[in-house]
Amino acid sequence: MKRTALAAALAVALLSPAAADAEVRILACEPEWAALAEEIGGDDVVVHSATHGGQDAHHIRARPSLIAKVRRASVLFCSGADLEVGWLPVLLERGAGRILQPGQPGHIMAADHVEVLEHPTVLDRSLGDIHPDGNPHVHLDPRNVSILGEVLADRLSRIDPERASAYWQRLISFQARWAEAMAGWRARADALDGMKVFVHHKAWVYLLRWAGLERVSALERVSGVPPTASHLAEVLELARNSGAKAILRAPYDPENAAEWLSGKTGIPVVELPFTIGGHPEAADLFSLFDRTLALLEEANNRS
């Protein structure tokens, strides 16, 4: 009798959703938030990223596999500010449970929790790929990563209170390591202060502000639209005698305009990782900033 009761209890436990799926599942829209989720969640979470370092998060599809992942998720962690406007609403409508909907603890949009730059004064589709709520690429200021780590620990503790102490302990550990790393990065960035750069797309505003770099111009006159010959001619005039040290591009940006300007001026093209996996040596949040600064230092030190 006892053996039968034990077998029945085991069967119930195996069929229980809590037992079969003990970890909190997190779907991150971008690799940087997946990396942060792994730092704070540790072994208590299962993390998936909807995009990888070679993709532009503006332009992906709400694939069936993503819809399946969002159905099982307890946390949706994205950049927000309309970065994912082309596909995130589909995930929310077709797969996401109530806990992932706006206003619920499992719905985390990074841009809702930090200072957002470049709010447009005019909303006009002729201006290209503009974001009404400002520039969404907030992860490129390491101070924002620290803020979002605390937001995530709070949300995980509310969703999974039994393991709240583990989440907060991991946050404390991460914040200590991050503060130490930021102190070193700050010293390196100070040596770059005033470095002039061109950018392909206006995705670097947070990095430029934090590191003290000066953007001379963008190769895209209209964000998200390939540059015209007339605009590139204007950029070329600006580039001559500008003292710029680099033309910055992300791994997924088209190469032709940057290489053309480099060939005309001798200003090197520098492909920065932009996010986790955007460079072989950018494997986590710490190495993302280490590698980014190393590439900028190399360009700045060229004669």
Tab-separated table of C-alpha atoms in Angstrom:
chain	number	residue	atom	x	y	z
A	1	MET	CA	0.000	0.000	0.000
A	2	LYS	CA	2.776	2.373	0.922
A	3	ARG	CA	4.619	1.560	-2.297
A	4	THR	CA	1.486	2.273	-4.348
A	5	ALA	CA	0.958	5.619	-2.590
A	6	LEU	CA	4.587	6.580	-3.188
A	7	ALA	CA	4.325	5.712	-6.876
A	8	ALA	CA	1.176	7.789	-7.183
A	9	ALA	CA	2.835	10.743	-5.478
A	10	LEU	CA	5.819	10.491	-7.806
A	11	ALA	CA	3.534	10.391	-10.827
A	12	VAL	CA	1.732	13.513	-9.669
A	13	ALA	CA	5.036	15.277	-9.036
A	14	LEU	CA	6.343	14.376	-12.481
A	15	LEU	CA	3.194	15.728	-14.114
A	16	SER	CA	3.211	18.918	-12.068
A	17	PRO	CA	4.274	21.986	-14.115
A	18	ALA	CA	6.330	23.281	-11.181
A	19	ALA	CA	8.297	20.049	-10.994
A	20	ALA	CA	8.669	19.554	-14.725
A	21	ASP	CA	9.717	23.144	-15.333
A	22	ALA	CA	11.313	24.282	-12.075
A	23	GLU	CA	13.517	26.994	-13.580
A	24	VAL	CA	12.218	30.407	-14.478
A	25	ARG	CA	12.370	30.798	-18.253
A	26	ILE	CA	13.535	34.130	-19.643
A	27	LEU	CA	13.202	35.199	-23.250
A	28	ALA	CA	15.556	38.101	-23.962
A	29	CYS	CA	15.094	40.056	-27.153
A	30	GLU	CA	18.820	40.856	-27.454
A	31	PRO	CA	22.029	39.076	-26.409
A	32	GLU	CA	23.021	41.771	-23.888
A	33	TRP	CA	19.882	41.178	-21.839
A	34	ALA	CA	20.292	37.410	-22.113
A	35	ALA	CA	23.806	37.804	-20.716
A	36	LEU	CA	22.571	39.948	-17.837
A	37	ALA	CA	19.800	37.442	-17.115
A	38	GLU	CA	22.379	34.661	-16.861
A	39	GLU	CA	24.433	36.759	-14.433
A	40	ILE	CA	21.500	37.406	-12.108
A	41	GLY	CA	19.514	34.207	-12.638
A	42	GLY	CA	22.366	31.726	-12.582
A	43	ASP	CA	21.300	28.093	-12.467
A	44	ASP	CA	17.786	29.061	-11.404
A	45	VAL	CA	16.821	30.325	-14.848
A	46	VAL	CA	16.805	29.123	-18.437
A	47	VAL	CA	17.624	31.944	-20.837
A	48	HIS	CA	17.024	32.242	-24.570
A	49	SER	CA	17.917	35.193	-26.791
A	50	ALA	CA	15.639	36.001	-29.712
A	51	THR	CA	18.551	37.491	-31.668
A	52	HIS	CA	22.309	36.986	-31.962
A	53	GLY	CA	25.274	39.318	-32.333
A	54	GLY	CA	25.196	39.302	-36.112
A	55	GLN	CA	21.573	40.406	-36.372
A	56	ASP	CA	19.939	43.807	-36.404
A	57	ALA	CA	17.174	43.522	-33.791
A	58	HIS	CA	15.055	45.969	-35.795
A	59	HIS	CA	14.580	43.437	-38.543
A	60	ILE	CA	13.766	39.899	-37.471
A	61	ARG	CA	10.603	37.806	-37.808
A	62	ALA	CA	8.327	36.499	-35.089
A	63	ARG	CA	9.194	32.924	-36.015
A	64	PRO	CA	7.109	29.995	-34.719
A	65	SER	CA	10.093	28.954	-32.584
A	66	LEU	CA	10.039	32.322	-30.828
A	67	ILE	CA	6.305	32.106	-30.286
A	68	ALA	CA	6.845	28.685	-28.697
A	69	LYS	CA	9.561	30.080	-26.423
A	70	VAL	CA	7.520	33.060	-25.309
A	71	ARG	CA	4.640	30.728	-24.389
A	72	ARG	CA	6.871	29.056	-21.810
A	73	ALA	CA	8.559	32.195	-20.548
A	74	SER	CA	7.989	33.882	-17.191
A	75	VAL	CA	10.078	36.941	-18.107
A	76	LEU	CA	10.373	38.910	-21.337
A	77	PHE	CA	13.448	41.165	-21.232
A	78	CYS	CA	13.866	43.567	-24.174
A	79	SER	CA	15.351	46.950	-25.030
A	80	GLY	CA	11.992	48.565	-25.720
A	81	ALA	CA	11.605	52.109	-27.091
A	82	ASP	CA	10.187	50.466	-30.226
A	83	LEU	CA	13.410	48.673	-31.141
A	84	GLU	CA	11.418	45.448	-31.498
A	85	VAL	CA	8.233	47.064	-32.829
A	86	GLY	CA	8.276	44.955	-36.006
A	87	TRP	CA	7.983	41.624	-34.189
A	88	LEU	CA	7.525	41.888	-30.419
A	89	PRO	CA	3.797	42.777	-30.621
A	90	VAL	CA	3.239	39.538	-32.533
A	91	LEU	CA	4.921	37.545	-29.759
A	92	LEU	CA	2.847	39.307	-27.120
A	93	GLU	CA	-0.370	38.665	-29.012
A	94	ARG	CA	0.172	35.102	-30.168
A	95	GLY	CA	2.228	33.479	-27.459
A	96	ALA	CA	2.769	35.522	-24.320
A	97	GLY	CA	0.837	34.805	-21.153
A	98	ARG	CA	-0.554	37.467	-18.842
A	99	ILE	CA	2.650	37.713	-16.782
A	100	LEU	CA	4.549	38.960	-19.875
A	101	GLN	CA	2.088	41.677	-20.821
A	102	PRO	CA	2.863	45.384	-20.241
A	103	GLY	CA	2.436	46.361	-16.608
A	104	GLN	CA	3.074	42.823	-15.344
A	105	PRO	CA	6.231	41.736	-13.464
A	106	GLY	CA	7.471	39.552	-16.318
A	107	HIS	CA	7.490	42.434	-18.812
A	108	ILE	CA	10.818	44.297	-18.693
A	109	MET	CA	11.680	46.964	-21.239
A	110	ALA	CA	15.132	48.374	-20.501
A	111	ALA	CA	14.304	51.825	-21.878
A	112	ASP	CA	11.577	52.209	-19.238
A	113	HIS	CA	14.172	52.244	-16.448
A	114	VAL	CA	17.025	54.464	-17.656
A	115	GLU	CA	17.528	57.856	-19.247
A	116	VAL	CA	16.718	57.578	-22.951
A	117	LEU	CA	18.530	59.874	-25.379
A	118	GLU	CA	17.575	61.344	-28.758
A	119	HIS	CA	13.838	61.781	-28.381
A	120	PRO	CA	12.701	63.037	-31.817
A	121	THR	CA	11.083	66.455	-31.994
A	122	VAL	CA	9.319	65.566	-35.245
A	123	LEU	CA	7.676	62.239	-36.098
A	124	ASP	CA	7.763	61.762	-39.855
A	125	ARG	CA	8.260	58.496	-41.747
A	126	SER	CA	10.306	60.399	-44.331
A	127	LEU	CA	12.954	60.696	-41.631
A	128	GLY	CA	13.502	56.952	-41.819
A	129	ASP	CA	13.884	54.495	-38.964
A	130	ILE	CA	13.116	56.827	-36.069
A	131	HIS	CA	11.976	55.777	-32.604
A	132	PRO	CA	9.247	57.946	-31.052
A	133	ASP	CA	10.444	57.035	-27.561
A	134	GLY	CA	14.106	57.795	-28.217
A	135	ASN	CA	17.230	55.803	-29.024
A	136	PRO	CA	16.751	52.230	-27.748
A	137	HIS	CA	20.380	51.053	-27.589
A	138	VAL	CA	20.762	51.803	-23.879
A	139	HIS	CA	23.059	48.849	-23.149
A	140	LEU	CA	26.086	50.654	-24.592
A	141	ASP	CA	26.392	52.768	-21.448
A	142	PRO	CA	27.634	50.372	-18.737
A	143	ARG	CA	25.898	52.423	-16.053
A	144	ASN	CA	22.580	51.373	-17.560
A	145	VAL	CA	23.539	47.708	-17.305
A	146	SER	CA	24.002	48.147	-13.567
A	147	ILE	CA	20.557	49.716	-13.207
A	148	LEU	CA	18.913	46.958	-15.235
A	149	GLY	CA	20.580	44.284	-13.135
A	150	GLU	CA	18.740	45.570	-10.085
A	151	VAL	CA	15.459	45.779	-11.996
A	152	LEU	CA	15.838	42.164	-13.078
A	153	ALA	CA	16.687	40.922	-9.572
A	154	ASP	CA	13.574	42.637	-8.243
A	155	ARG	CA	11.314	41.131	-10.905
A	156	LEU	CA	12.748	37.638	-10.511
A	157	SER	CA	12.253	37.860	-6.756
A	158	ARG	CA	8.609	38.777	-7.234
A	159	ILE	CA	7.996	36.012	-9.772
A	160	ASP	CA	10.001	33.363	-7.910
A	161	PRO	CA	10.014	34.384	-4.212
A	162	GLU	CA	11.362	31.021	-3.023
A	163	ARG	CA	14.694	31.806	-4.674
A	164	ALA	CA	14.676	35.560	-4.051
A	165	SER	CA	17.714	35.454	-1.783
A	166	ALA	CA	19.738	33.712	-4.506
A	167	TYR	CA	18.828	36.383	-7.046
A	168	TRP	CA	19.782	39.208	-4.705
A	169	GLN	CA	23.060	37.515	-3.770
A	170	ARG	CA	23.963	37.155	-7.424
A	171	LEU	CA	23.074	40.796	-7.993
A	172	ILE	CA	25.388	41.859	-5.153
A	173	SER	CA	28.208	39.778	-6.622
A	174	PHE	CA	27.597	41.099	-10.127
A	175	GLN	CA	27.376	44.727	-8.998
A	176	ALA	CA	30.690	44.443	-7.137
A	177	ARG	CA	32.466	42.951	-10.155
A	178	TRP	CA	30.774	45.414	-12.499
A	179	ALA	CA	31.739	48.440	-10.390
A	180	GLU	CA	35.360	47.304	-10.368
A	181	ALA	CA	35.306	46.780	-14.135
A	182	MET	CA	33.635	50.155	-14.724
A	183	ALA	CA	36.368	51.926	-12.771
A	184	GLY	CA	38.950	50.448	-15.129
A	185	TRP	CA	36.847	51.221	-18.196
A	186	ARG	CA	36.354	54.794	-16.994
A	187	ALA	CA	40.118	55.347	-16.843
A	188	ARG	CA	40.513	53.942	-20.354
A	189	ALA	CA	37.601	55.975	-21.702
A	190	ASP	CA	39.044	59.176	-20.233
A	191	ALA	CA	42.073	58.676	-22.477
A	192	LEU	CA	39.710	58.621	-25.474
A	193	ASP	CA	37.909	61.833	-24.517
A	194	GLY	CA	37.330	64.013	-27.578
A	195	MET	CA	38.170	61.294	-30.097
A	196	LYS	CA	36.315	62.107	-33.323
A	197	VAL	CA	34.489	59.368	-35.185
A	198	PHE	CA	32.071	58.792	-38.022
A	199	VAL	CA	29.300	56.241	-37.586
A	200	HIS	CA	27.330	54.259	-40.116
A	201	HIS	CA	24.069	54.260	-38.149
A	202	LYS	CA	23.128	56.414	-35.139
A	203	ALA	CA	23.241	53.421	-32.819
A	204	TRP	CA	26.241	54.492	-30.770
A	205	VAL	CA	24.922	57.532	-28.896
A	206	TYR	CA	25.148	55.940	-25.436
A	207	LEU	CA	28.681	54.673	-25.975
A	208	LEU	CA	29.794	58.007	-27.424
A	209	ARG	CA	28.381	59.979	-24.507
A	210	TRP	CA	29.794	57.662	-21.868
A	211	ALA	CA	33.251	57.453	-23.464
A	212	GLY	CA	33.402	61.152	-24.417
A	213	LEU	CA	33.696	60.531	-28.158
A	214	GLU	CA	32.590	63.118	-30.719
A	215	ARG	CA	30.447	62.063	-33.674
A	216	VAL	CA	31.370	64.101	-36.740
A	217	SER	CA	28.587	62.686	-38.905
A	218	ALA	CA	26.600	59.574	-39.765
A	219	LEU	CA	26.929	57.832	-43.114
A	220	GLU	CA	23.177	57.328	-43.142
A	221	ARG	CA	21.480	60.680	-43.626
A	222	VAL	CA	18.139	58.971	-42.970
A	223	SER	CA	18.376	56.256	-40.307
A	224	GLY	CA	17.878	52.791	-41.720
A	225	VAL	CA	18.062	53.976	-45.330
A	226	PRO	CA	21.227	53.419	-47.421
A	227	PRO	CA	23.159	56.679	-47.850
A	228	THR	CA	22.773	58.546	-51.115
A	229	ALA	CA	25.703	59.612	-53.281
A	230	SER	CA	25.002	63.279	-52.547
A	231	HIS	CA	25.016	62.694	-48.794
A	232	LEU	CA	28.246	60.708	-48.990
A	233	ALA	CA	29.809	63.588	-50.907
A	234	GLU	CA	28.867	65.884	-48.022
A	235	VAL	CA	30.284	63.419	-45.509
A	236	LEU	CA	33.509	63.247	-47.501
A	237	GLU	CA	33.892	67.010	-47.271
A	238	LEU	CA	33.362	66.842	-43.521
A	239	ALA	CA	35.872	64.017	-43.227
A	240	ARG	CA	38.706	65.891	-44.902
A	241	ASN	CA	40.854	67.505	-42.226
A	242	SER	CA	38.353	66.442	-39.555
A	243	GLY	CA	40.931	64.621	-37.480
A	244	ALA	CA	38.554	61.667	-37.156
A	245	LYS	CA	40.190	58.450	-36.022
A	246	ALA	CA	37.582	55.865	-36.975
A	247	ILE	CA	34.451	55.011	-38.928
A	248	LEU	CA	32.338	52.898	-36.586
A	249	ARG	CA	30.046	50.160	-37.816
A	250	ALA	CA	28.211	47.217	-36.270
A	251	PRO	CA	28.736	43.665	-37.575
A	252	TYR	CA	25.418	43.756	-39.441
A	253	ASP	CA	25.876	47.194	-41.046
A	254	PRO	CA	26.579	47.230	-44.808
A	255	GLU	CA	30.276	47.613	-45.526
A	256	ASN	CA	30.265	49.543	-48.802
A	257	ALA	CA	29.741	53.135	-47.604
A	258	ALA	CA	32.226	52.848	-44.743
A	259	GLU	CA	34.856	51.241	-46.952
A	260	TRP	CA	34.321	53.924	-49.621
A	261	LEU	CA	34.856	56.724	-47.110
A	262	SER	CA	37.877	54.954	-45.669
A	263	GLY	CA	39.387	54.547	-49.134
A	264	LYS	CA	38.922	58.241	-49.853
A	265	THR	CA	40.268	59.519	-46.529
A	266	GLY	CA	42.442	56.855	-44.933
A	267	ILE	CA	40.240	56.855	-41.822
A	268	PRO	CA	40.057	53.216	-40.715
A	269	VAL	CA	36.793	51.314	-40.480
A	270	VAL	CA	36.377	49.875	-36.982
A	271	GLU	CA	33.795	47.152	-36.552
A	272	LEU	CA	32.753	47.202	-32.905
A	273	PRO	CA	30.954	44.202	-31.382
A	274	PHE	CA	27.816	46.213	-30.511
A	275	THR	CA	26.521	43.287	-28.443
A	276	ILE	CA	27.447	39.879	-27.092
A	277	GLY	CA	28.682	37.686	-29.932
A	278	GLY	CA	29.319	40.599	-32.269
A	279	HIS	CA	33.029	39.767	-32.023
A	280	PRO	CA	34.664	36.440	-31.091
A	281	GLU	CA	36.186	38.076	-28.005
A	282	ALA	CA	32.911	39.678	-26.864
A	283	ALA	CA	31.523	36.606	-25.138
A	284	ASP	CA	29.846	38.263	-22.139
A	285	LEU	CA	29.048	41.725	-20.813
A	286	PHE	CA	32.508	42.266	-19.382
A	287	SER	CA	34.378	41.275	-22.534
A	288	LEU	CA	31.916	43.304	-24.636
A	289	PHE	CA	33.185	46.532	-23.092
A	290	ASP	CA	36.778	45.312	-22.845
A	291	ARG	CA	36.868	44.538	-26.553
A	292	THR	CA	35.019	47.707	-27.550
A	293	LEU	CA	37.500	49.885	-25.688
A	294	ALA	CA	40.472	47.927	-27.037
A	295	LEU	CA	39.332	48.526	-30.629
A	296	LEU	CA	38.774	52.225	-29.975
A	297	GLU	CA	42.180	52.541	-28.297
A	298	GLU	CA	43.861	50.853	-31.250
A	299	ALA	CA	42.223	53.304	-33.669
A	300	ASN	CA	42.975	56.313	-31.484
A	301	ASN	CA	46.639	55.401	-31.151
A	302	ARG	CA	47.224	55.078	-34.885
A	303	SER	CA	49.413	57.868	-36.200
